[in-house]
Amino acid sequence: MYLDAGVNVPESDRSDSYLAQQSIQGNQERFRQLYQRYHQRVRSTMYQLCGPSSLDDLVQEVFMRVWKGLPQLRQTSQFSTWLYRISWNVACDQRRKFAQQRTFDTKLKTENSEQSSAPDLMQLHYKDLVQRGLAQLSLDHRAVIVLHDLEEIPQKEMAEILGIPVGTVKSRLFHARAAMRQFLQSQGVHL
């Protein structure tokens, strides 16, 4: 039992739903508990979807949107699904920004390509190789691999997070894994 606002609250009631309801009522300590519970998962998801660039800012953006959006959360029992949906939206926004930046960077590289064309010969660590493989995938394919294989989210919940049918999740997962396998094999990794 825990003491919460003068009332004994069983540990089992410290569910996401309970913490979300308390947070909606303005209880910052309960929101802090949700943050601590999900911070590392959100960070890992955002890293896999967007890479290390601006990672802290992206995680902060997710939790700012969660805090601001809590009053609109209707089913507090679905908190984790809602949280991952917000993470997905932040990742999509970031990917759009990356795409715009990449277009600008490509233009600059084209202008400077004649000055430095030495290839990078450094061997990459396995994690870096996987990250490069993920970067080769479309955001839709990367999302299903990250959510399913790395975050271990069930396919049904992934469908809710991504706003697509379960069949589409399965199809994307199949094609994403095949593309990753092909990339890793092309890099000399024998599976």
PDB file of C-alpha atoms in Angstrom:
ATOM      1  CA  MET A   1       0.000   0.000   0.000  1.00  0.00           C
ATOM      2  CA  TYR A   2       1.083   3.530  -0.787  1.00  0.00           C
ATOM      3  CA  LEU A   3      -0.171   6.748   0.728  1.00  0.00           C
ATOM      4  CA  ASP A   4      -1.544   9.032  -1.976  1.00  0.00           C
ATOM      5  CA  ALA A   5      -3.188  12.324  -0.954  1.00  0.00           C
ATOM      6  CA  GLY A   6      -3.999  10.807   2.418  1.00  0.00           C
ATOM      7  CA  VAL A   7      -5.521   7.664   0.897  1.00  0.00           C
ATOM      8  CA  ASN A   8      -3.949   4.225   0.890  1.00  0.00           C
ATOM      9  CA  VAL A   9      -3.478   3.118  -2.713  1.00  0.00           C
ATOM     10  CA  PRO A  10      -2.527  -0.510  -3.381  1.00  0.00           C
ATOM     11  CA  GLU A  11       0.570  -1.027  -5.517  1.00  0.00           C
ATOM     12  CA  SER A  12      -1.605  -2.739  -8.145  1.00  0.00           C
ATOM     13  CA  ASP A  13      -3.462   0.564  -8.622  1.00  0.00           C
ATOM     14  CA  ARG A  14      -0.232   2.253  -9.625  1.00  0.00           C
ATOM     15  CA  SER A  15      -1.030   1.209 -13.180  1.00  0.00           C
ATOM     16  CA  ASP A  16      -0.511   3.433 -16.183  1.00  0.00           C
ATOM     17  CA  SER A  17      -4.212   4.162 -16.070  1.00  0.00           C
ATOM     18  CA  TYR A  18      -4.097   5.309 -12.453  1.00  0.00           C
ATOM     19  CA  LEU A  19      -0.981   7.420 -13.006  1.00  0.00           C
ATOM     20  CA  ALA A  20      -2.479   8.963 -16.150  1.00  0.00           C
ATOM     21  CA  GLN A  21      -5.739   9.822 -14.368  1.00  0.00           C
ATOM     22  CA  GLN A  22      -3.806  11.451 -11.544  1.00  0.00           C
ATOM     23  CA  SER A  23      -1.649  13.326 -14.064  1.00  0.00           C
ATOM     24  CA  ILE A  24      -4.744  14.600 -15.866  1.00  0.00           C
ATOM     25  CA  GLN A  25      -5.845  16.060 -12.543  1.00  0.00           C
ATOM     26  CA  GLY A  26      -2.539  17.960 -12.396  1.00  0.00           C
ATOM     27  CA  ASN A  27      -0.541  15.613 -10.167  1.00  0.00           C
ATOM     28  CA  GLN A  28       2.989  16.266 -11.403  1.00  0.00           C
ATOM     29  CA  GLU A  29       4.491  13.534  -9.210  1.00  0.00           C
ATOM     30  CA  ARG A  30       2.340  10.907 -10.943  1.00  0.00           C
ATOM     31  CA  PHE A  31       3.374  12.273 -14.330  1.00  0.00           C
ATOM     32  CA  ARG A  32       6.992  12.050 -13.193  1.00  0.00           C
ATOM     33  CA  GLN A  33       6.380   8.359 -12.435  1.00  0.00           C
ATOM     34  CA  LEU A  34       4.984   7.814 -15.950  1.00  0.00           C
ATOM     35  CA  TYR A  35       7.988   9.645 -17.354  1.00  0.00           C
ATOM     36  CA  GLN A  36      10.403   7.475 -15.380  1.00  0.00           C
ATOM     37  CA  ARG A  37       8.538   4.337 -16.431  1.00  0.00           C
ATOM     38  CA  TYR A  38       8.636   5.143 -20.159  1.00  0.00           C
ATOM     39  CA  HIS A  39      11.589   7.486 -20.652  1.00  0.00           C
ATOM     40  CA  GLN A  40      14.101   4.821 -21.662  1.00  0.00           C
ATOM     41  CA  ARG A  41      11.662   3.058 -23.995  1.00  0.00           C
ATOM     42  CA  VAL A  42      10.775   6.312 -25.744  1.00  0.00           C
ATOM     43  CA  ARG A  43      14.461   7.217 -25.976  1.00  0.00           C
ATOM     44  CA  SER A  44      15.299   3.848 -27.511  1.00  0.00           C
ATOM     45  CA  THR A  45      12.417   4.079 -29.972  1.00  0.00           C
ATOM     46  CA  MET A  46      13.341   7.596 -31.046  1.00  0.00           C
ATOM     47  CA  TYR A  47      16.993   6.589 -31.436  1.00  0.00           C
ATOM     48  CA  GLN A  48      16.042   3.702 -33.699  1.00  0.00           C
ATOM     49  CA  LEU A  49      13.592   5.786 -35.736  1.00  0.00           C
ATOM     50  CA  CYS A  50      15.562   9.038 -35.988  1.00  0.00           C
ATOM     51  CA  GLY A  51      19.153   8.289 -35.000  1.00  0.00           C
ATOM     52  CA  PRO A  52      21.285  10.043 -32.403  1.00  0.00           C
ATOM     53  CA  SER A  53      20.923  13.556 -33.791  1.00  0.00           C
ATOM     54  CA  SER A  54      18.775  15.708 -31.481  1.00  0.00           C
ATOM     55  CA  LEU A  55      17.755  12.642 -29.460  1.00  0.00           C
ATOM     56  CA  ASP A  56      17.325  14.490 -26.167  1.00  0.00           C
ATOM     57  CA  ASP A  57      15.225  17.161 -27.831  1.00  0.00           C
ATOM     58  CA  LEU A  58      13.015  14.557 -29.506  1.00  0.00           C
ATOM     59  CA  VAL A  59      12.383  12.687 -26.253  1.00  0.00           C
ATOM     60  CA  GLN A  60      11.583  15.971 -24.548  1.00  0.00           C
ATOM     61  CA  GLU A  61       9.182  16.849 -27.371  1.00  0.00           C
ATOM     62  CA  VAL A  62       7.362  13.519 -26.925  1.00  0.00           C
ATOM     63  CA  PHE A  63       6.830  14.064 -23.208  1.00  0.00           C
ATOM     64  CA  MET A  64       5.845  17.716 -23.705  1.00  0.00           C
ATOM     65  CA  ARG A  65       3.139  16.579 -26.137  1.00  0.00           C
ATOM     66  CA  VAL A  66       2.061  13.886 -23.669  1.00  0.00           C
ATOM     67  CA  TRP A  67       1.746  16.417 -20.825  1.00  0.00           C
ATOM     68  CA  LYS A  68      -0.173  18.886 -22.995  1.00  0.00           C
ATOM     69  CA  GLY A  69      -2.372  16.167 -24.495  1.00  0.00           C
ATOM     70  CA  LEU A  70      -3.286  14.335 -21.285  1.00  0.00           C
ATOM     71  CA  PRO A  71      -6.599  16.188 -20.849  1.00  0.00           C
ATOM     72  CA  GLN A  72      -7.705  14.814 -24.251  1.00  0.00           C
ATOM     73  CA  LEU A  73      -6.762  11.207 -23.378  1.00  0.00           C
ATOM     74  CA  ARG A  74     -10.082   9.374 -23.181  1.00  0.00           C
ATOM     75  CA  GLN A  75      -8.976   5.828 -22.379  1.00  0.00           C
ATOM     76  CA  THR A  76      -6.252   6.055 -19.775  1.00  0.00           C
ATOM     77  CA  SER A  77      -5.947   2.267 -19.934  1.00  0.00           C
ATOM     78  CA  GLN A  78      -4.415   2.732 -23.400  1.00  0.00           C
ATOM     79  CA  PHE A  79      -1.674   5.089 -22.181  1.00  0.00           C
ATOM     80  CA  SER A  80       1.289   3.160 -23.630  1.00  0.00           C
ATOM     81  CA  THR A  81      -0.338   2.872 -27.057  1.00  0.00           C
ATOM     82  CA  TRP A  82      -1.125   6.585 -26.992  1.00  0.00           C
ATOM     83  CA  LEU A  83       2.446   7.389 -25.903  1.00  0.00           C
ATOM     84  CA  TYR A  84       3.933   5.364 -28.760  1.00  0.00           C
ATOM     85  CA  ARG A  85       1.533   7.066 -31.179  1.00  0.00           C
ATOM     86  CA  ILE A  86       2.860  10.443 -30.039  1.00  0.00           C
ATOM     87  CA  SER A  87       6.419   9.113 -30.408  1.00  0.00           C
ATOM     88  CA  TRP A  88       5.580   8.006 -33.937  1.00  0.00           C
ATOM     89  CA  ASN A  89       4.166  11.453 -34.776  1.00  0.00           C
ATOM     90  CA  VAL A  90       7.272  13.200 -33.408  1.00  0.00           C
ATOM     91  CA  ALA A  91       9.473  10.809 -35.413  1.00  0.00           C
ATOM     92  CA  CYS A  92       7.485  11.551 -38.598  1.00  0.00           C
ATOM     93  CA  ASP A  93       7.835  15.289 -38.004  1.00  0.00           C
ATOM     94  CA  GLN A  94      11.566  14.869 -37.452  1.00  0.00           C
ATOM     95  CA  ARG A  95      11.979  12.729 -40.559  1.00  0.00           C
ATOM     96  CA  ARG A  96      10.309  15.457 -42.621  1.00  0.00           C
ATOM     97  CA  LYS A  97      12.797  17.963 -41.190  1.00  0.00           C
ATOM     98  CA  PHE A  98      15.648  15.534 -41.947  1.00  0.00           C
ATOM     99  CA  ALA A  99      14.438  15.176 -45.536  1.00  0.00           C
ATOM    100  CA  GLN A 100      14.423  18.934 -46.013  1.00  0.00           C
ATOM    101  CA  GLN A 101      17.891  19.199 -44.469  1.00  0.00           C
ATOM    102  CA  ARG A 102      19.168  16.284 -46.574  1.00  0.00           C
ATOM    103  CA  THR A 103      18.052  18.048 -49.752  1.00  0.00           C
ATOM    104  CA  PHE A 104      20.050  21.101 -48.717  1.00  0.00           C
ATOM    105  CA  ASP A 105      23.053  18.980 -47.667  1.00  0.00           C
ATOM    106  CA  THR A 106      22.997  17.049 -50.947  1.00  0.00           C
ATOM    107  CA  LYS A 107      23.193  20.296 -52.852  1.00  0.00           C
ATOM    108  CA  LEU A 108      26.205  21.366 -50.765  1.00  0.00           C
ATOM    109  CA  LYS A 109      27.924  17.981 -51.181  1.00  0.00           C
ATOM    110  CA  THR A 110      27.482  18.112 -54.928  1.00  0.00           C
ATOM    111  CA  GLU A 111      29.254  21.452 -54.977  1.00  0.00           C
ATOM    112  CA  ASN A 112      32.093  20.162 -52.770  1.00  0.00           C
ATOM    113  CA  SER A 113      32.384  16.561 -54.026  1.00  0.00           C
ATOM    114  CA  GLU A 114      35.313  17.300 -56.282  1.00  0.00           C
ATOM    115  CA  GLN A 115      37.326  18.595 -53.303  1.00  0.00           C
ATOM    116  CA  SER A 116      37.116  15.458 -51.122  1.00  0.00           C
ATOM    117  CA  SER A 117      36.283  12.068 -52.571  1.00  0.00           C
ATOM    118  CA  ALA A 118      38.304   9.826 -50.199  1.00  0.00           C
ATOM    119  CA  PRO A 119      36.206   6.846 -49.076  1.00  0.00           C
ATOM    120  CA  ASP A 120      35.711   6.076 -45.406  1.00  0.00           C
ATOM    121  CA  LEU A 121      37.644   2.847 -44.788  1.00  0.00           C
ATOM    122  CA  MET A 122      36.952   2.532 -41.068  1.00  0.00           C
ATOM    123  CA  GLN A 123      35.300  -0.721 -39.927  1.00  0.00           C
ATOM    124  CA  LEU A 124      31.959  -0.161 -38.229  1.00  0.00           C
ATOM    125  CA  HIS A 125      30.884  -1.846 -35.048  1.00  0.00           C
ATOM    126  CA  TYR A 126      27.917  -4.248 -35.335  1.00  0.00           C
ATOM    127  CA  LYS A 127      25.494  -1.736 -33.787  1.00  0.00           C
ATOM    128  CA  ASP A 128      26.564   0.859 -36.299  1.00  0.00           C
ATOM    129  CA  LEU A 129      26.029  -1.636 -39.098  1.00  0.00           C
ATOM    130  CA  VAL A 130      22.496  -2.378 -37.875  1.00  0.00           C
ATOM    131  CA  GLN A 131      21.825   1.359 -37.550  1.00  0.00           C
ATOM    132  CA  ARG A 132      23.008   1.856 -41.128  1.00  0.00           C
ATOM    133  CA  GLY A 133      20.725  -0.958 -42.211  1.00  0.00           C
ATOM    134  CA  LEU A 134      17.795   0.648 -40.447  1.00  0.00           C
ATOM    135  CA  ALA A 135      18.639   3.957 -42.103  1.00  0.00           C
ATOM    136  CA  GLN A 136      18.296   2.253 -45.503  1.00  0.00           C
ATOM    137  CA  LEU A 137      14.681   1.375 -44.772  1.00  0.00           C
ATOM    138  CA  SER A 138      11.706   3.614 -45.333  1.00  0.00           C
ATOM    139  CA  LEU A 139      10.332   5.152 -42.153  1.00  0.00           C
ATOM    140  CA  ASP A 140       7.302   2.836 -42.337  1.00  0.00           C
ATOM    141  CA  HIS A 141       9.503  -0.266 -42.498  1.00  0.00           C
ATOM    142  CA  ARG A 142      11.908   1.034 -39.872  1.00  0.00           C
ATOM    143  CA  ALA A 143       9.006   1.722 -37.503  1.00  0.00           C
ATOM    144  CA  VAL A 144       7.665  -1.824 -37.624  1.00  0.00           C
ATOM    145  CA  ILE A 145      11.093  -3.350 -36.991  1.00  0.00           C
ATOM    146  CA  VAL A 146      11.825  -0.979 -34.122  1.00  0.00           C
ATOM    147  CA  LEU A 147       8.427  -1.369 -32.482  1.00  0.00           C
ATOM    148  CA  HIS A 148       8.142  -5.136 -32.956  1.00  0.00           C
ATOM    149  CA  ASP A 149      11.674  -6.514 -32.837  1.00  0.00           C
ATOM    150  CA  LEU A 150      13.361  -3.996 -30.547  1.00  0.00           C
ATOM    151  CA  GLU A 151      10.526  -2.690 -28.360  1.00  0.00           C
ATOM    152  CA  GLU A 152       8.609  -6.004 -28.431  1.00  0.00           C
ATOM    153  CA  ILE A 153       5.224  -4.369 -28.949  1.00  0.00           C
ATOM    154  CA  PRO A 154       2.493  -6.787 -30.113  1.00  0.00           C
ATOM    155  CA  GLN A 155       1.350  -6.423 -33.712  1.00  0.00           C
ATOM    156  CA  LYS A 156      -2.196  -5.467 -32.725  1.00  0.00           C
ATOM    157  CA  GLU A 157      -0.924  -2.595 -30.589  1.00  0.00           C
ATOM    158  CA  MET A 158       1.472  -1.573 -33.362  1.00  0.00           C
ATOM    159  CA  ALA A 159      -1.482  -1.329 -35.721  1.00  0.00           C
ATOM    160  CA  GLU A 160      -3.168   1.091 -33.306  1.00  0.00           C
ATOM    161  CA  ILE A 161       0.015   3.119 -32.834  1.00  0.00           C
ATOM    162  CA  LEU A 162       0.666   3.429 -36.554  1.00  0.00           C
ATOM    163  CA  GLY A 163      -3.000   3.752 -37.551  1.00  0.00           C
ATOM    164  CA  ILE A 164      -2.877   0.838 -40.022  1.00  0.00           C
ATOM    165  CA  PRO A 165      -4.500  -2.613 -40.220  1.00  0.00           C
ATOM    166  CA  VAL A 166      -2.770  -5.595 -38.564  1.00  0.00           C
ATOM    167  CA  GLY A 167      -2.337  -7.198 -41.991  1.00  0.00           C
ATOM    168  CA  THR A 168      -0.370  -4.173 -43.143  1.00  0.00           C
ATOM    169  CA  VAL A 169       1.813  -4.415 -40.031  1.00  0.00           C
ATOM    170  CA  LYS A 170       2.570  -8.060 -40.864  1.00  0.00           C
ATOM    171  CA  SER A 171       3.327  -7.254 -44.496  1.00  0.00           C
ATOM    172  CA  ARG A 172       5.607  -4.340 -43.624  1.00  0.00           C
ATOM    173  CA  LEU A 173       7.390  -6.432 -41.013  1.00  0.00           C
ATOM    174  CA  PHE A 174       8.012  -9.208 -43.550  1.00  0.00           C
ATOM    175  CA  HIS A 175       9.376  -6.802 -46.170  1.00  0.00           C
ATOM    176  CA  ALA A 176      11.404  -4.797 -43.641  1.00  0.00           C
ATOM    177  CA  ARG A 177      13.102  -7.915 -42.304  1.00  0.00           C
ATOM    178  CA  ALA A 178      13.852  -9.087 -45.854  1.00  0.00           C
ATOM    179  CA  ALA A 179      15.384  -5.700 -46.698  1.00  0.00           C
ATOM    180  CA  MET A 180      17.474  -5.726 -43.496  1.00  0.00           C
ATOM    181  CA  ARG A 181      18.643  -9.267 -44.230  1.00  0.00           C
ATOM    182  CA  GLN A 182      19.630  -8.259 -47.773  1.00  0.00           C
ATOM    183  CA  PHE A 183      21.495  -5.181 -46.529  1.00  0.00           C
ATOM    184  CA  LEU A 184      23.406  -7.125 -43.870  1.00  0.00           C
ATOM    185  CA  GLN A 185      24.329  -9.824 -46.382  1.00  0.00           C
ATOM    186  CA  SER A 186      25.564  -7.163 -48.790  1.00  0.00           C
ATOM    187  CA  GLN A 187      27.807  -5.939 -45.974  1.00  0.00           C
ATOM    188  CA  GLY A 188      29.337  -9.390 -45.520  1.00  0.00           C
ATOM    189  CA  VAL A 189      27.234 -10.533 -42.570  1.00  0.00           C
ATOM    190  CA  HIS A 190      26.243 -14.169 -43.044  1.00  0.00           C
ATOM    191  CA  LEU A 191      22.847 -14.978 -41.527  1.00  0.00           C
TER     192      LEU A 191
END
